[in-house]
Coordinates of C-alpha atoms in Angstrom, one line a residue:
X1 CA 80.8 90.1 149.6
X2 CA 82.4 89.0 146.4
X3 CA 80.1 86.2 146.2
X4 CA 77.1 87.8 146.5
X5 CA 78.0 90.7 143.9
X6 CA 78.7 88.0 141.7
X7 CA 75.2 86.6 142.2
X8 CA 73.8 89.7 141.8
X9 CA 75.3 90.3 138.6
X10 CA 74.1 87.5 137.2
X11 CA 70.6 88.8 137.4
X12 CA 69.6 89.7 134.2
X13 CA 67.0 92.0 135.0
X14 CA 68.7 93.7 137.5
X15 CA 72.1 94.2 135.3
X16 CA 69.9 95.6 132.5
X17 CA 68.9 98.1 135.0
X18 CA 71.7 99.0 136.6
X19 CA 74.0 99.3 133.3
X20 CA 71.3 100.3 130.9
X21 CA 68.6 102.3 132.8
X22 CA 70.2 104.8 134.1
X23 CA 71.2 108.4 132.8
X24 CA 74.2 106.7 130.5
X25 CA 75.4 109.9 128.8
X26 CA 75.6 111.9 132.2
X27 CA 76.9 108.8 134.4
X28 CA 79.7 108.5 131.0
X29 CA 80.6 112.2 131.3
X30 CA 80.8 112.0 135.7
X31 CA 83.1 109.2 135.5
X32 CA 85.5 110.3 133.0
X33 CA 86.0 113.5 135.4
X34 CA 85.8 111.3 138.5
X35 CA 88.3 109.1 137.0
X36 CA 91.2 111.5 136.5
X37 CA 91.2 112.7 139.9
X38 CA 94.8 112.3 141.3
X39 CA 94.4 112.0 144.7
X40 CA 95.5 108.9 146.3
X41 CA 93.2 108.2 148.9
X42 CA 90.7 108.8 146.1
X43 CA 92.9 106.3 143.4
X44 CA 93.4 103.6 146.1
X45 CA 90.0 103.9 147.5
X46 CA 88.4 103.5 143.9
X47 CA 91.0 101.0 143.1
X48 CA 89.4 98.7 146.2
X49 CA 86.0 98.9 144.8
X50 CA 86.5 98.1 141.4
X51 CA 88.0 94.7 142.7
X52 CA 84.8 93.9 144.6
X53 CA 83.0 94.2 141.0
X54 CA 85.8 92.8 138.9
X55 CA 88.3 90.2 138.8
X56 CA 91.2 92.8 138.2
X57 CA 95.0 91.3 138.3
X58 CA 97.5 94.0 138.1
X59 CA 100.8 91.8 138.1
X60 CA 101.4 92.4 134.5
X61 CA 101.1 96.1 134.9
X62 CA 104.5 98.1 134.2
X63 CA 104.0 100.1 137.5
X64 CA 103.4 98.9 140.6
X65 CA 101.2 102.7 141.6
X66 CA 98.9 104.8 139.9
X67 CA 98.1 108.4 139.7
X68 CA 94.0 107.9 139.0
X69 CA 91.8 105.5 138.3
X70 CA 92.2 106.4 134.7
X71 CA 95.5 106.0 134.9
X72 CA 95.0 102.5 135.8
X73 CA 92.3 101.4 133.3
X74 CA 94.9 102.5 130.4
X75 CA 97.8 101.2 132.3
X76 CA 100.6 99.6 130.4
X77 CA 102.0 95.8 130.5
X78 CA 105.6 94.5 131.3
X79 CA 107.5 93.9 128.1
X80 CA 106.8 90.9 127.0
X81 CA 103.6 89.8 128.4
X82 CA 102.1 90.0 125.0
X83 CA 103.9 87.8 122.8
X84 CA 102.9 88.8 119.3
X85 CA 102.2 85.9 116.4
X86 CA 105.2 86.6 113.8
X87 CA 103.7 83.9 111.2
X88 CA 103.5 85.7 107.7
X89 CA 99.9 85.9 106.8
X90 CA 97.9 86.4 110.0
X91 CA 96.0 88.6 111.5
X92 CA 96.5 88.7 115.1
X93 CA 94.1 89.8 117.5
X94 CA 94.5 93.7 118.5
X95 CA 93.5 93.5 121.9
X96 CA 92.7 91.3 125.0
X97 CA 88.7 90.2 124.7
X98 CA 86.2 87.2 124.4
X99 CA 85.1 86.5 121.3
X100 CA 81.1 87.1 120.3
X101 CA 79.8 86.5 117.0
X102 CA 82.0 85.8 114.7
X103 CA 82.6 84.2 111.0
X104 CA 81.2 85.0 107.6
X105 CA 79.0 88.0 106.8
X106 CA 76.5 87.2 104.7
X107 CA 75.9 89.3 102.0
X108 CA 75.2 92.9 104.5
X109 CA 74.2 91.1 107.3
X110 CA 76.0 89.8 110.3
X111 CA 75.2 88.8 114.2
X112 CA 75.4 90.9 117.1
X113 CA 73.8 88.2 119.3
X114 CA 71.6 85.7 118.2
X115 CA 68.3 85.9 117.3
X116 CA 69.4 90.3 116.9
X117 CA 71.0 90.4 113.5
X118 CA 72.4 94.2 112.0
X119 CA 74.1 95.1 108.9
X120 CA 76.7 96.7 107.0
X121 CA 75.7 99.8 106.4
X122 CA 74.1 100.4 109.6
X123 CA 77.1 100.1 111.2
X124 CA 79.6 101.8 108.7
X125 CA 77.1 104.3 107.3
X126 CA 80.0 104.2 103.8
X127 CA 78.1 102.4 101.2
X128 CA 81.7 101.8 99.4
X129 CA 83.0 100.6 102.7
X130 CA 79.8 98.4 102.6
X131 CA 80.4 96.9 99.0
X132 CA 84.4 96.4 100.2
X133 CA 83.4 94.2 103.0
X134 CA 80.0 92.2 101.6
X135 CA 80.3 88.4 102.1
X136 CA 83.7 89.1 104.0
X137 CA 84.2 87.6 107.7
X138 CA 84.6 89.2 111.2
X139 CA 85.1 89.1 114.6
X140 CA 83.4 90.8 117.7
X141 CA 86.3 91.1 120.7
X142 CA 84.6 92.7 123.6
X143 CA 86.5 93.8 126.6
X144 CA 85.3 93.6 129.8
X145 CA 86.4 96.1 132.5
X146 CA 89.0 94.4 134.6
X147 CA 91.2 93.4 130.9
X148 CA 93.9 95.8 129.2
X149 CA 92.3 98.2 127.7
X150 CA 94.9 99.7 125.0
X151 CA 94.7 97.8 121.6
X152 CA 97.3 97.0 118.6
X153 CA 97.8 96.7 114.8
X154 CA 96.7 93.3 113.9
X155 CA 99.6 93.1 111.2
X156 CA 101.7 95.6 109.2
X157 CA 99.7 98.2 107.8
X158 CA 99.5 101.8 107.3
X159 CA 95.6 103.7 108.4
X160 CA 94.7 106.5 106.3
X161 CA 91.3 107.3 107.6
X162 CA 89.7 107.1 110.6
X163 CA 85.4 108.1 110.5
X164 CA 83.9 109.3 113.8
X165 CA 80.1 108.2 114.8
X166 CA 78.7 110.1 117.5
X167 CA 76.0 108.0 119.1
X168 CA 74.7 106.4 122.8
X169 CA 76.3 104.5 125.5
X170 CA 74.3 101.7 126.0
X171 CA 76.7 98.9 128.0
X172 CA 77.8 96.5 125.2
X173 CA 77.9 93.3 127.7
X174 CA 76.1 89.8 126.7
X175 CA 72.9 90.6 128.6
X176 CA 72.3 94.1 127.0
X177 CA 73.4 92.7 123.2
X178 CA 70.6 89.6 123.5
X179 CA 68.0 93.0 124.6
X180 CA 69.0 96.2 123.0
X181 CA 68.8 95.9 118.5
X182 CA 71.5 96.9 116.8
X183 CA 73.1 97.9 119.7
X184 CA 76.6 98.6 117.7
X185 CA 75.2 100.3 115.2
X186 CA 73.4 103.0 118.4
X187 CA 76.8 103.4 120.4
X188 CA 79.3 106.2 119.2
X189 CA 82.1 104.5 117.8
X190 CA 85.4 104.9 115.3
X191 CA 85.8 103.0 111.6
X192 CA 89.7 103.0 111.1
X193 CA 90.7 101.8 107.7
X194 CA 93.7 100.2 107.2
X195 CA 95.8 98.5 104.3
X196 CA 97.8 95.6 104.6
X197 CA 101.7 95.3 103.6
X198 CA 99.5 92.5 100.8
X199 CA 97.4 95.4 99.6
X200 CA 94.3 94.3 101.6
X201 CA 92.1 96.9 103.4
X202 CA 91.0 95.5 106.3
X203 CA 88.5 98.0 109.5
X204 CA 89.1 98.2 113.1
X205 CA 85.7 99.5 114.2
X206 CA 86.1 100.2 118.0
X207 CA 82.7 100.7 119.6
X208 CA 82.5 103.0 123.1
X209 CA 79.9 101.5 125.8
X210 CA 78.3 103.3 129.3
X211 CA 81.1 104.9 131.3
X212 CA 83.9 105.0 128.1
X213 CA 82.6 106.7 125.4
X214 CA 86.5 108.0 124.9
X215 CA 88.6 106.5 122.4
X216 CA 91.8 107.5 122.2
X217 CA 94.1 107.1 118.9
X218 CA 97.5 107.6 118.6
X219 CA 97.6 108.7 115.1
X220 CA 94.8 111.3 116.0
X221 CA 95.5 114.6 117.4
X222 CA 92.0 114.6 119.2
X223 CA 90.5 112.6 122.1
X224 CA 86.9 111.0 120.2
X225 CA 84.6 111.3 123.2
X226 CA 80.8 112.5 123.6
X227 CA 82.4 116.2 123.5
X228 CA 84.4 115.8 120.1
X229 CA 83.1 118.6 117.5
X230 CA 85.7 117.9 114.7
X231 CA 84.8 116.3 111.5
X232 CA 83.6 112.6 111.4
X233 CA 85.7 111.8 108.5
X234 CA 89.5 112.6 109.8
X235 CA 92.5 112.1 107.1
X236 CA 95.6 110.8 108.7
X237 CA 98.5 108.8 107.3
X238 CA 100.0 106.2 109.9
X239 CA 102.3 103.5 109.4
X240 CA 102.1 100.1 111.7
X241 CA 103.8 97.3 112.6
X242 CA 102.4 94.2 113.6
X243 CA 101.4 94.5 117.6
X244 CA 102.1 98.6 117.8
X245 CA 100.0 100.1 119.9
X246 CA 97.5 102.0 118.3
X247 CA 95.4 103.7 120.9
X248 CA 93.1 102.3 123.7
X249 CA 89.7 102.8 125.4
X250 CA 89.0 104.3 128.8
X251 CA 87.4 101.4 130.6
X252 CA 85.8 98.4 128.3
X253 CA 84.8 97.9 125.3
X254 CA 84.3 96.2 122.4
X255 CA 86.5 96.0 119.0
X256 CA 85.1 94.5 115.9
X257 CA 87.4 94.0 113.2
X258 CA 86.5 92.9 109.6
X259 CA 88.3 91.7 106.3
X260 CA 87.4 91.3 102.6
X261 CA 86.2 88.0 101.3
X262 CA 89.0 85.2 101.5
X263 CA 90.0 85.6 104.9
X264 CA 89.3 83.0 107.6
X265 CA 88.9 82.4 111.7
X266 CA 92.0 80.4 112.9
X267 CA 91.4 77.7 115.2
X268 CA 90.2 78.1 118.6
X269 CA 88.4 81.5 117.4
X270 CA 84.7 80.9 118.2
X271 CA 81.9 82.7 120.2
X272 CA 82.8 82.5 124.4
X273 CA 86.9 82.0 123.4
X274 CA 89.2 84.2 125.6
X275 CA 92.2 86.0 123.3
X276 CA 95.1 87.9 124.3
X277 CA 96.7 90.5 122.1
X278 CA 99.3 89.0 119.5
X279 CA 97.6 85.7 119.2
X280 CA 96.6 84.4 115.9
X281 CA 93.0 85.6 114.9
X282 CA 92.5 85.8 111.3
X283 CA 94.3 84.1 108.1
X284 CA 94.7 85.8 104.7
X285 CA 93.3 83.7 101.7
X286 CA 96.9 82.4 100.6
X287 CA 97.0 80.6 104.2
X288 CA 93.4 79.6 104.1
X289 CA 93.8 75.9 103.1
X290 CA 92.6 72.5 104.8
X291 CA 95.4 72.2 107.0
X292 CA 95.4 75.3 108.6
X293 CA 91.7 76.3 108.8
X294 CA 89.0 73.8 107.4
X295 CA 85.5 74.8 106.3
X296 CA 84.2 71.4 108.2
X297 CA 85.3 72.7 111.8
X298 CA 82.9 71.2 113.9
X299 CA 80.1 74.0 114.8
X300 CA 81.2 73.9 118.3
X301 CA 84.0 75.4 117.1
X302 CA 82.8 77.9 114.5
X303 CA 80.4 80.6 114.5
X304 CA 80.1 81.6 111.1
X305 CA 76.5 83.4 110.3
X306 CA 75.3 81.2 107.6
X307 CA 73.3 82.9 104.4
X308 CA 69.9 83.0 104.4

């Protein structure tokens, strides 16, 4: 059965249509209901199924049962399964994901898959935002169902704005981005600003996707789902340390975080990588020399979007 869901899956045409053509805002808003039913015939039964689709492996969960199915998408780990980078200068991922486009933004303009380009303010919708982060680099970390969902500070830092964008739910999976434009800059998503312990501002721009559309941060009072009516531009003042939690989706998703100019991928970071929370992601320009991160990596293993 596995086996042949699996082949199915892999049909384009029939994931596009499955994911994508169908009502997404209504399906989103059913299973975030159907998801925090605590029942346990109703958890263990849903539990089963997700399996079937997904290669799920709870063993580094913290508890062994669940009340919902929510409650296991946003389940916690064991201590330690995360080890967090300590070395002074990097950024380090803020969630389990695979890499997608990643490297240099040139001037506005940056890859969502190839061949679909979108830009800066598109996306942000801050024009000073958009200036702050011209010709900087960044990284797309999408997360697929089965991985922990709840994401982390990437380094010390304190967040002092977080900007909501309401918007669609189209699934944020390889096959839709190579189909749908400027899918990002459609979906609803957050922009968290952040300044590092350095003085750099660095975004966290978490993007919701069919069946999510709920993002949930801790320095928030309010849930940011399809039903948030609160202002889009949200003061808050909270202070991180590298590998806190700072909030987490309700199924999968995608994360894209960006720096200034200067910064640069570590090795191993290029598009199709698997990451873990706490590994090393980005380096700040005073570790961006030869030995650590060379501008010749071989383009197998860089995905920098070259200027045009």
């Amino acid at each position: 059965m596995r086996r042949l869901i699996a082949r199915l899956a892999l049909q384009e045409d029939l994931n596009f249509l499955l994911t994508n053509r169908i009502p997404r805002q209504t399906l989103t808003h059913f299973m975030g209901w159907f998801s925090k039913i605590e029942q346990p015939l109703v958890c263990r039964a849903s539990i089963a199924v997700w399996k079937l689709f997904a290669d799920l492996d709870l063993g580094e969960a913290r508890q062994t049962r669940f009340r919902s199915l929510h409650d296991c998408f946003t389940r916690q780990l064991k201590d330690g399964a995360r080890p967090v980078d300590a070395t002074p200068g990097l950024l380090v991922s803020p969630c389990d994901g695979i890499v997608g486009a990643c490297g240099r933004i040139a001037g506005t303009q940056l890859i969502q898959a190839k061949g679909f380009p979108y830009t800066l303010p598109e996306l942000l919708g801050d024009p000073a935002l958009v200036e702050r982060y011209r010709d900087g680099s960044y990284v797309t970390l999408r997360l697929t169902s089965s991985m922990y969902h709840r994401f982390h500070a990437p380094d010390d830092c304190h967040v002092d704005r977080v900007t909501y964008i309401s918007g669609d739910t189209w699934n944020v999976n390889p096959i839709a981005l190579r189909r749908v434009e400027k899918l990002f800059c459609r979906n609803e998503r957050a922009v968290v600003e952040a300044t590092l312990a350095g003085g750099q501002r660095i975004l966290l721009v978490p993007v919701a996707a069919v069946l999510v559309a709920s993002i949930r941060l801790h320095c928030l009072g309010d849930l940011l789902s399809l039903r948030y009516r609160g202002p889009n531009r949200i003061a808050c003042a909270a202070d991180y340390r590298r590998g806190d939690e700072m909030g987490w989706f309700e199924h999968g998703s995608t994360i894209i975080v960006f720096t200034p100019p200067g910064f640069a991928l570590c090795g191993g970071i290029a598009e199709g990588s698997r990451v873990r929370m706490g590994q090393p992601l980005l380096q700040a320009p005073a570790l961006n020399t030869a030995a650590t991160c060379p501008d010749d990596n071989p383009p197998e293993n860089r995905c920098a979007l070259e200027a045009t």
